[in-house]
Short mmCIF file of C-alpha atoms in Angstrom, two decimals:
data_model
loop_
_atom_site.label_atom_id
_atom_site.label_comp_id
_atom_site.label_asym_id
_atom_site.label_seq_id
_atom_site.Cartn_x
_atom_site.Cartn_y
_atom_site.Cartn_z
CA MET A 1 -7.83 48.58 75.26
CA ALA A 2 -8.15 52.38 75.32
CA ARG A 3 -11.53 53.98 74.78
CA LYS A 4 -11.97 55.74 71.46
CA TYR A 5 -15.65 56.61 71.44
CA PHE A 6 -17.19 55.94 74.87
CA GLY A 7 -16.64 58.55 77.57
CA THR A 8 -17.88 58.60 81.15
CA ASP A 9 -21.50 58.68 79.96
CA GLY A 10 -21.80 56.98 76.59
CA ILE A 11 -20.80 58.48 73.26
CA ARG A 12 -21.15 62.24 72.90
CA GLY A 13 -20.11 64.99 70.51
CA ARG A 14 -21.13 67.74 68.14
CA THR A 15 -23.76 66.57 65.66
CA ASN A 16 -22.55 65.60 62.19
CA THR A 17 -18.91 65.57 63.24
CA GLY A 18 -16.62 62.92 64.74
CA ALA A 19 -18.54 60.15 66.45
CA MET A 20 -21.96 61.76 66.20
CA THR A 21 -22.83 61.24 62.52
CA PRO A 22 -25.69 59.17 61.11
CA GLU A 23 -23.13 56.72 59.74
CA MET A 24 -21.59 56.20 63.17
CA ALA A 25 -24.99 55.94 64.85
CA MET A 26 -25.96 53.16 62.45
CA LYS A 27 -22.68 51.37 63.20
CA VAL A 28 -23.31 51.71 66.94
CA GLY A 29 -26.74 50.15 66.43
CA GLN A 30 -25.24 47.26 64.49
CA ALA A 31 -22.38 46.73 66.94
CA ALA A 32 -24.49 47.01 70.11
CA GLY A 33 -27.20 44.86 68.55
CA THR A 34 -24.68 42.19 67.58
CA HIS A 35 -23.15 42.22 71.06
CA PHE A 36 -26.55 41.69 72.71
CA LEU A 37 -27.84 38.99 70.35
CA ARG A 38 -27.90 36.24 72.93
CA GLY A 39 -30.11 33.19 72.79
CA GLY A 40 -32.78 32.11 70.34
CA HIS A 41 -35.54 34.57 71.31
CA LYS A 42 -36.56 37.56 69.21
CA HIS A 43 -34.40 40.39 70.49
CA ARG A 44 -35.73 43.84 71.34
CA VAL A 45 -34.19 47.26 71.88
CA VAL A 46 -36.05 50.31 73.22
CA ILE A 47 -35.06 53.85 72.22
CA GLY A 48 -35.85 57.18 73.85
CA LYS A 49 -34.56 60.67 73.13
CA ASP A 50 -34.61 64.23 74.37
CA THR A 51 -35.86 67.20 72.35
CA ARG A 52 -32.80 68.06 70.22
CA LEU A 53 -33.31 68.70 66.54
CA SER A 54 -30.72 66.04 65.69
CA GLY A 55 -32.59 63.39 67.68
CA TYR A 56 -34.70 62.44 64.65
CA MET A 57 -31.59 61.84 62.55
CA ILE A 58 -29.71 59.84 65.18
CA GLU A 59 -32.82 57.82 66.05
CA ASN A 60 -33.50 56.78 62.46
CA ALA A 61 -29.86 55.80 61.96
CA LEU A 62 -29.91 53.68 65.12
CA VAL A 63 -33.15 52.01 64.05
CA ALA A 64 -31.54 51.11 60.73
CA GLY A 65 -28.54 49.65 62.53
CA PHE A 66 -30.48 47.58 65.03
CA THR A 67 -33.03 46.22 62.58
CA SER A 68 -30.30 45.32 60.07
CA VAL A 69 -28.79 42.84 62.56
CA GLY A 70 -32.18 41.35 63.45
CA MET A 71 -33.33 43.35 66.49
CA ASP A 72 -36.88 44.65 66.87
CA VAL A 73 -37.05 48.30 67.93
CA VAL A 74 -39.57 50.08 70.17
CA GLN A 75 -39.44 53.88 69.94
CA PHE A 76 -40.65 56.04 72.83
CA GLY A 77 -40.13 59.56 71.52
CA PRO A 78 -39.09 62.32 73.98
CA ILE A 79 -38.70 60.77 77.44
CA PRO A 80 -36.19 61.09 80.32
CA THR A 81 -33.09 58.93 80.49
CA PRO A 82 -34.29 57.16 83.68
CA ALA A 83 -37.54 56.30 81.90
CA VAL A 84 -35.54 54.43 79.27
CA ALA A 85 -33.73 52.52 82.03
CA LEU A 86 -37.05 51.68 83.71
CA LEU A 87 -38.80 50.59 80.54
CA THR A 88 -35.83 48.55 79.30
CA ARG A 89 -36.28 46.32 82.30
CA SER A 90 -40.09 46.32 82.52
CA MET A 91 -40.50 45.55 78.80
CA ARG A 92 -37.95 42.70 79.01
CA ALA A 93 -35.80 44.37 76.37
CA ASP A 94 -32.28 43.19 75.64
CA LEU A 95 -30.96 46.73 75.36
CA GLY A 96 -32.04 50.31 76.01
CA VAL A 97 -30.82 53.45 74.23
CA MET A 98 -31.15 57.11 75.18
CA ILE A 99 -30.30 59.74 72.58
CA SER A 100 -29.16 62.80 74.53
CA ALA A 101 -26.22 65.02 75.36
CA SER A 102 -27.66 65.76 78.80
CA HIS A 103 -26.94 69.39 79.83
CA ASN A 104 -24.98 70.24 76.66
CA PRO A 105 -26.33 72.72 74.06
CA TYR A 106 -28.54 71.50 71.25
CA GLU A 107 -25.69 71.29 68.73
CA ASP A 108 -24.35 68.26 70.64
CA ASN A 109 -25.93 64.86 70.96
CA GLY A 110 -25.06 61.51 72.46
CA ILE A 111 -25.92 57.84 72.77
CA LYS A 112 -26.31 56.16 76.17
CA LEU A 113 -26.79 52.42 76.43
CA PHE A 114 -28.52 50.34 79.11
CA GLY A 115 -28.37 46.59 79.60
CA PRO A 116 -31.43 44.35 80.09
CA ASP A 117 -31.25 44.95 83.86
CA GLY A 118 -31.77 48.70 83.38
CA TYR A 119 -28.23 49.62 84.43
CA LYS A 120 -25.74 51.49 82.27
CA LEU A 121 -23.34 49.20 80.48
CA SER A 122 -20.15 48.03 82.14
CA ASP A 123 -16.74 49.07 80.87
CA ALA A 124 -16.32 45.54 79.47
CA ASP A 125 -19.52 45.77 77.41
CA GLU A 126 -18.61 49.23 76.10
CA LEU A 127 -15.14 48.07 75.09
CA ALA A 128 -16.61 45.02 73.36
CA ILE A 129 -18.97 47.25 71.37
CA GLU A 130 -16.09 49.58 70.48
CA ALA A 131 -14.14 46.60 69.14
CA LEU A 132 -17.09 45.61 66.95
CA LEU A 133 -17.28 49.12 65.46
CA GLY A 134 -14.10 48.38 63.54
CA GLU A 135 -15.26 45.04 62.15
CA LYS A 136 -17.42 44.03 59.20
CA LEU A 137 -20.51 42.65 60.92
CA THR A 138 -22.88 39.95 59.75
CA LEU A 139 -26.27 41.36 58.80
CA ALA A 140 -29.52 39.49 59.29
CA ASP A 141 -30.90 37.38 56.49
CA ALA A 142 -33.85 39.07 54.76
CA PRO A 143 -36.59 37.17 56.65
CA ASP A 144 -34.90 37.94 59.99
CA ILE A 145 -34.59 41.74 59.69
CA GLY A 146 -36.08 43.48 62.69
CA ARG A 147 -39.28 45.54 62.87
CA ALA A 148 -39.72 49.01 64.36
CA ARG A 149 -42.80 50.43 66.10
CA ARG A 150 -43.68 53.40 68.29
CA ILE A 151 -45.66 53.18 71.49
CA GLU A 152 -47.62 56.17 72.73
CA ASP A 153 -48.03 55.39 76.43
CA SER A 154 -44.37 55.38 77.53
CA ARG A 155 -44.71 58.74 79.30
CA GLY A 156 -47.79 57.54 81.19
CA ARG A 157 -45.98 54.39 82.33
CA TYR A 158 -43.10 56.48 83.63
CA ILE A 159 -45.36 58.98 85.44
CA HIS A 160 -47.08 56.10 87.21
CA ALA A 161 -43.72 54.65 88.27
CA VAL A 162 -42.27 57.86 89.68
CA LYS A 163 -45.44 58.66 91.62
CA ALA A 164 -45.20 55.21 93.21
CA SER A 165 -41.91 56.30 94.83
CA VAL A 166 -43.88 58.60 97.16
CA PRO A 167 -45.67 56.97 100.12
CA GLU A 168 -49.42 56.88 99.59
CA HIS A 169 -50.20 58.98 102.66
CA ILE A 170 -48.21 61.96 101.35
CA ARG A 171 -49.86 64.62 99.22
CA PHE A 172 -48.35 67.85 97.98
CA ASP A 173 -51.47 69.93 98.53
CA GLY A 174 -50.59 73.49 99.48
CA LEU A 175 -47.10 73.40 97.95
CA HIS A 176 -46.27 75.85 95.17
CA VAL A 177 -43.47 74.44 93.03
CA VAL A 178 -41.66 76.22 90.21
CA LEU A 179 -40.37 73.56 87.84
CA ASP A 180 -37.79 74.17 85.12
CA CYS A 181 -37.64 71.30 82.60
CA ALA A 182 -34.81 72.79 80.48
CA ASN A 183 -36.98 72.51 77.33
CA GLY A 184 -35.85 68.92 77.51
CA ALA A 185 -37.01 65.34 77.85
CA ALA A 186 -39.15 65.81 80.99
CA TYR A 187 -41.18 68.78 79.72
CA GLN A 188 -44.39 66.71 79.82
CA VAL A 189 -43.82 64.05 82.48
CA ALA A 190 -42.33 66.02 85.41
CA PRO A 191 -44.99 68.77 85.64
CA THR A 192 -47.72 66.15 85.32
CA ALA A 193 -46.33 63.90 88.06
CA ILE A 194 -45.93 66.74 90.56
CA TRP A 195 -49.35 68.22 89.74
CA GLU A 196 -51.08 64.84 90.08
CA LEU A 197 -49.68 64.56 93.61
CA GLY A 198 -51.45 67.81 94.54
CA ALA A 199 -48.96 70.65 94.13
CA LYS A 200 -49.50 73.91 92.32
CA VAL A 201 -46.94 73.86 89.51
CA THR A 202 -45.53 76.87 87.69
CA SER A 203 -43.61 75.46 84.75
CA ILE A 204 -40.78 77.02 82.78
CA GLY A 205 -38.61 75.44 80.10
CA VAL A 206 -41.54 73.41 78.72
CA GLU A 207 -41.67 74.72 75.16
CA PRO A 208 -39.00 72.77 73.25
CA ASN A 209 -38.39 73.71 69.63
CA GLY A 210 -35.41 71.49 68.88
CA LYS A 211 -32.85 74.21 69.47
CA ASN A 212 -33.63 75.67 72.91
CA ILE A 213 -32.80 72.69 75.13
CA ASN A 214 -30.66 73.90 78.08
CA ASP A 215 -30.66 77.41 76.57
CA LYS A 216 -30.62 79.70 79.63
CA VAL A 217 -32.81 77.16 81.43
CA GLY A 218 -32.30 73.93 83.33
CA SER A 219 -30.00 72.78 86.11
CA THR A 220 -26.94 74.59 84.75
CA HIS A 221 -28.75 77.92 84.20
CA VAL A 222 -30.89 78.59 87.26
CA ALA A 223 -31.18 82.40 87.20
CA THR A 224 -34.67 82.37 85.68
CA LEU A 225 -35.77 79.73 88.17
CA GLN A 226 -34.46 81.80 91.07
CA GLU A 227 -36.23 84.92 89.85
CA THR A 228 -39.50 83.08 89.27
CA VAL A 229 -39.49 81.43 92.71
CA VAL A 230 -38.98 84.74 94.51
CA ALA A 231 -41.37 86.74 92.31
CA SER A 232 -44.18 84.19 92.63
CA GLY A 233 -43.71 83.49 96.32
CA ALA A 234 -43.26 79.78 95.62
CA ASP A 235 -42.17 77.30 98.27
CA ILE A 236 -39.41 75.75 96.20
CA GLY A 237 -37.90 75.62 92.73
CA ILE A 238 -36.64 72.53 90.91
CA ALA A 239 -34.48 72.52 87.79
CA LEU A 240 -33.87 69.41 85.70
CA ASP A 241 -31.30 69.03 82.94
CA GLY A 242 -31.93 68.15 79.30
CA ASP A 243 -32.44 64.42 79.86
CA ALA A 244 -33.79 64.78 83.42
CA ASP A 245 -31.33 62.50 85.17
CA ARG A 246 -30.20 65.29 87.51
CA LEU A 247 -31.72 68.18 89.43
CA ILE A 248 -30.76 71.34 91.26
CA VAL A 249 -33.08 72.87 93.88
CA VAL A 250 -33.74 76.50 94.77
CA ASP A 251 -35.23 77.39 98.16
CA GLU A 252 -37.99 79.96 98.75
CA HIS A 253 -35.40 82.76 98.95
CA GLY A 254 -33.87 81.84 95.59
CA GLN A 255 -30.76 80.28 97.11
CA VAL A 256 -29.31 77.34 95.16
CA VAL A 257 -29.15 73.93 96.83
CA ASP A 258 -26.71 71.50 95.20
CA GLY A 259 -26.54 67.73 95.16
CA ASP A 260 -24.49 67.49 98.35
CA GLN A 261 -27.27 69.03 100.47
CA ILE A 262 -29.87 66.87 98.72
CA MET A 263 -27.88 63.71 99.41
CA ALA A 264 -27.54 64.71 103.07
CA LEU A 265 -31.29 65.33 103.34
CA LEU A 266 -32.43 62.12 101.67
CA GLY A 267 -29.74 59.90 103.15
CA CYS A 268 -30.38 61.04 106.72
CA ALA A 269 -34.16 60.89 106.30
CA MET A 270 -33.89 57.30 105.09
CA SER A 271 -31.52 56.49 107.95
CA ARG A 272 -34.04 57.75 110.51
CA ALA A 273 -36.73 55.66 108.82
CA GLY A 274 -34.51 52.57 108.92
CA LYS A 275 -34.39 52.41 105.11
CA LEU A 276 -30.79 53.43 104.44
CA ALA A 277 -28.75 50.43 103.37
CA GLY A 278 -25.04 50.24 104.17
CA ASP A 279 -25.04 52.98 106.85
CA GLY A 280 -23.86 55.63 104.43
CA ILE A 281 -24.01 57.15 100.99
CA VAL A 282 -21.77 57.24 97.92
CA ALA A 283 -20.65 60.53 96.38
CA THR A 284 -17.74 61.52 94.15
CA VAL A 285 -14.35 63.02 94.87
CA MET A 286 -15.89 66.42 94.03
CA SER A 287 -18.43 66.41 96.86
CA ASN A 288 -17.74 68.95 99.57
CA LEU A 289 -15.82 68.07 102.71
CA GLY A 290 -18.70 69.61 104.65
CA LEU A 291 -20.93 66.75 103.52
CA GLU A 292 -18.46 64.20 104.79
CA ARG A 293 -18.18 65.93 108.17
CA TYR A 294 -21.96 66.22 108.50
CA LEU A 295 -22.51 62.54 107.75
CA GLU A 296 -19.87 61.64 110.34
CA SER A 297 -21.83 63.68 112.90
CA GLN A 298 -24.85 61.53 112.06
CA HIS A 299 -22.78 58.34 112.43
CA LEU A 300 -22.94 57.70 108.69
CA LYS A 301 -20.09 57.12 106.29
CA LEU A 302 -19.28 58.69 102.95
CA ILE A 303 -17.70 56.55 100.24
CA ARG A 304 -16.16 58.49 97.36
CA ALA A 305 -16.17 57.37 93.74
CA LYS A 306 -14.63 58.71 90.55
CA VAL A 307 -16.56 61.50 88.83
CA GLY A 308 -19.48 60.13 86.83
CA ASP A 309 -22.77 58.68 88.00
CA ARG A 310 -21.86 55.27 86.56
CA TYR A 311 -18.92 55.09 88.97
CA VAL A 312 -21.12 56.19 91.86
CA LEU A 313 -23.47 53.36 90.99
CA GLU A 314 -20.64 50.84 90.85
CA GLU A 315 -19.58 51.76 94.39
CA MET A 316 -23.19 51.66 95.60
CA ARG A 317 -23.66 48.14 94.31
CA LYS A 318 -20.24 47.08 95.59
CA HIS A 319 -20.97 48.27 99.15
CA GLY A 320 -24.70 47.53 99.28
CA ILE A 321 -25.69 51.21 99.57
CA ASN A 322 -28.98 52.52 98.18
CA VAL A 323 -28.38 56.31 98.14
CA GLY A 324 -25.72 58.06 96.11
CA GLY A 325 -25.12 60.95 93.80
CA GLU A 326 -23.04 63.85 92.63
CA GLN A 327 -22.68 67.46 93.68
CA SER A 328 -23.92 68.36 90.19
CA GLY A 329 -27.32 66.88 90.99
CA HIS A 330 -27.31 63.25 89.86
CA MET A 331 -29.28 61.41 92.55
CA ILE A 332 -29.37 57.62 92.46
CA LEU A 333 -32.01 56.09 94.71
CA LEU A 334 -31.75 52.37 94.10
CA ASP A 335 -35.00 51.59 95.89
CA HIS A 336 -36.77 53.32 93.01
CA ALA A 337 -34.46 53.52 89.97
CA THR A 338 -31.35 51.99 88.41
CA THR A 339 -29.83 55.30 87.35
CA GLY A 340 -29.94 58.97 88.26
CA ASP A 341 -33.50 60.29 88.19
CA GLY A 342 -34.14 64.00 88.70
CA THR A 343 -37.92 63.63 88.88
CA ILE A 344 -37.88 60.88 91.51
CA ALA A 345 -35.34 62.84 93.56
CA ALA A 346 -37.51 65.95 93.30
CA LEU A 347 -40.52 64.02 94.61
CA GLN A 348 -38.49 62.77 97.58
CA VAL A 349 -37.40 66.33 98.39
CA LEU A 350 -40.99 67.57 98.19
CA ALA A 351 -42.09 64.70 100.44
CA GLN A 352 -39.57 65.84 103.05
CA LEU A 353 -40.98 69.38 102.88
CA VAL A 354 -44.48 68.04 103.45
CA GLU A 355 -43.48 65.78 106.35
CA SER A 356 -41.39 68.41 108.10
CA GLY A 357 -43.78 71.31 107.66
CA LYS A 358 -40.73 73.57 107.50
CA PRO A 359 -39.56 75.93 104.74
CA ALA A 360 -37.16 74.68 102.10
CA SER A 361 -34.39 76.99 103.34
CA GLU A 362 -34.38 75.13 106.65
CA VAL A 363 -34.98 71.60 105.39
CA LEU A 364 -32.33 71.82 102.67
CA HIS A 365 -29.53 73.52 104.57
CA LEU A 366 -28.06 70.81 106.79
CA PHE A 367 -24.40 71.86 106.77
CA ASP A 368 -22.18 74.75 105.78
CA PRO A 369 -19.92 73.79 102.87
CA VAL A 370 -16.23 74.40 103.42
CA PRO A 371 -14.57 76.78 100.92
CA GLN A 372 -14.09 74.92 97.66
CA LEU A 373 -12.59 76.17 94.40
CA LEU A 374 -12.49 74.46 91.02
CA LYS A 375 -10.57 75.84 88.04
CA ASN A 376 -10.01 74.36 84.59
CA VAL A 377 -6.76 74.64 82.64
CA ARG A 378 -7.02 74.04 78.91
CA PHE A 379 -3.92 72.74 77.14
CA SER A 380 -3.09 72.04 73.51
CA GLY A 381 -0.98 68.91 73.82
CA GLY A 382 1.36 66.79 75.89
CA LYS A 383 0.83 65.39 79.38
CA PRO A 384 1.33 68.29 81.81
CA LEU A 385 0.43 66.19 84.86
CA GLU A 386 3.51 64.06 84.22
CA ASP A 387 5.83 67.07 84.41
CA ALA A 388 8.17 66.88 87.43
CA ARG A 389 7.59 70.52 88.38
CA VAL A 390 3.82 70.06 88.35
CA GLN A 391 4.09 66.92 90.45
CA GLN A 392 6.23 68.75 93.01
CA VAL A 393 3.74 71.64 93.28
CA ILE A 394 0.93 69.12 93.79
CA ALA A 395 2.90 67.22 96.43
CA ASP A 396 3.58 70.46 98.32
CA ALA A 397 -0.10 71.38 98.19
CA GLU A 398 -1.20 67.99 99.48
CA ALA A 399 1.22 68.30 102.38
CA GLU A 400 -0.08 71.77 103.22
CA LEU A 401 -3.72 70.64 103.20
CA ALA A 402 -3.10 67.41 105.11
CA GLY A 403 -5.72 67.05 107.84
CA THR A 404 -7.54 70.29 106.99
CA GLY A 405 -8.65 69.93 103.38
CA ARG A 406 -8.54 67.99 100.13
CA LEU A 407 -7.02 68.31 96.70
CA VAL A 408 -8.47 66.69 93.56
CA ILE A 409 -6.74 67.01 90.21
CA ARG A 410 -8.00 65.13 87.19
CA PRO A 411 -7.98 65.35 83.42
CA SER A 412 -11.34 65.75 81.73
CA GLY A 413 -12.62 62.64 80.03
CA THR A 414 -14.08 64.59 77.11
CA GLU A 415 -11.74 67.53 76.34
CA PRO A 416 -8.09 68.64 76.76
CA VAL A 417 -8.65 70.19 80.17
CA ILE A 418 -7.08 69.62 83.58
CA ARG A 419 -9.52 70.21 86.44
CA VAL A 420 -7.95 71.48 89.67
CA MET A 421 -10.06 71.47 92.82
CA ALA A 422 -9.07 72.23 96.40
CA GLU A 423 -11.08 72.74 99.56
CA GLY A 424 -10.32 73.57 103.14
CA ASP A 425 -11.31 75.77 106.04
CA ASP A 426 -9.22 78.74 104.83
CA ALA A 427 -10.64 80.22 101.61
CA ALA A 428 -7.53 82.30 100.90
CA GLN A 429 -5.30 79.25 101.28
CA VAL A 430 -7.54 77.25 98.93
CA GLU A 431 -7.40 79.94 96.25
CA ARG A 432 -3.63 80.28 96.52
CA ILE A 433 -3.12 76.53 96.19
CA VAL A 434 -5.43 76.19 93.17
CA ASP A 435 -3.83 79.16 91.41
CA GLY A 436 -0.34 77.79 92.06
CA ILE A 437 -1.17 74.41 90.55
CA CYS A 438 -2.92 75.98 87.56
CA ASP A 439 0.12 78.18 86.90
CA ALA A 440 2.40 75.14 87.02
CA VAL A 441 0.16 73.20 84.61
CA ARG A 442 0.09 76.11 82.16
CA ALA A 443 3.85 76.44 82.29
CA ALA A 444 4.32 72.72 81.64
CA ALA A 445 1.90 72.79 78.73
CA ALA A 446 3.45 75.85 77.08
#
């Protein structure tokens, strides 16, 4: 069965259009609630959200849907996605929901679902829920309708949990951290956790108004973070995204450090400490070839997954590996969390700074990335990747890069876009190859 609503990270879209209307949110609540009504106990769902204006609307619609099929609802208010995953499991809930469109602008919103184990739902569960969206579902009898309540200490529970990921002997005294919370879900919890461990924290992106989430702040807009780190003489800068499941780091010189360098740092540190399971890490097909070569030099392996942190997690669990992530900054550290957690990853990076006593520019630059170029080709219809001319150009490019580079071509899961990425030791060759494939795709789509 083809997916109609679920993408690589739940359901997402522009608010009040398509799949992101109050009506659809209520149906999702009814369908997901029905799917997870298992056994005779009183069922419970927990719901968190980021700071988007539309979060109130989507939340209330979901509450109506869940309670109408007999599920009790616990509402957390603004809280990071990984906090929802954590609290789903610790509160013995049957289902967890995060209302967020991650790094997207405020006009968008989304619904992410977690199972009772705190992991994102499997493809099978998502497809089963999609099937129920088209059916007339049985509503609870009047005495069995669910109740809804808010709890006020969810943020405190999460802060306690993330601080526990740092060894007790490590304090951040003397560190000056600039922290950008993207005016998003972590605007209260992340600064508090880092400050409580001893660091001086200069916070930006901590004044959400419903419409400024990810607006020139956060992990996809780091210019302000870079400027603030350099101007204030800080030791490091950390940028989270709107729902705080990813991070990007800036060193003391304002240079950006992506997820590949962070994975190399944390994976190798855990290997030296004898805590790295599976003798390697999991990244996606988009991670730089330089990461793979560096890990090989450390006698560690790199396993590549499809793009999307859920697919990284699947490979981690399949191979018994406890460190994985994406170049974009999703870091999954299974010893501490069941999904990507930008705050926990930030604390691990800061712990490495403390233990090494070295500047961030040295600690976080473990390898030189090979030249890599990604371009997107938007098309209006058809299947350009099935065109014989496009396939021939791709085959020629793969032959040319054999042994010296990589080529990754994939359609976007959320929009009519073909993503073309190549990397290799010769930057000019990489650019020529990417441009040639993009030209062929455009011609086929014309």
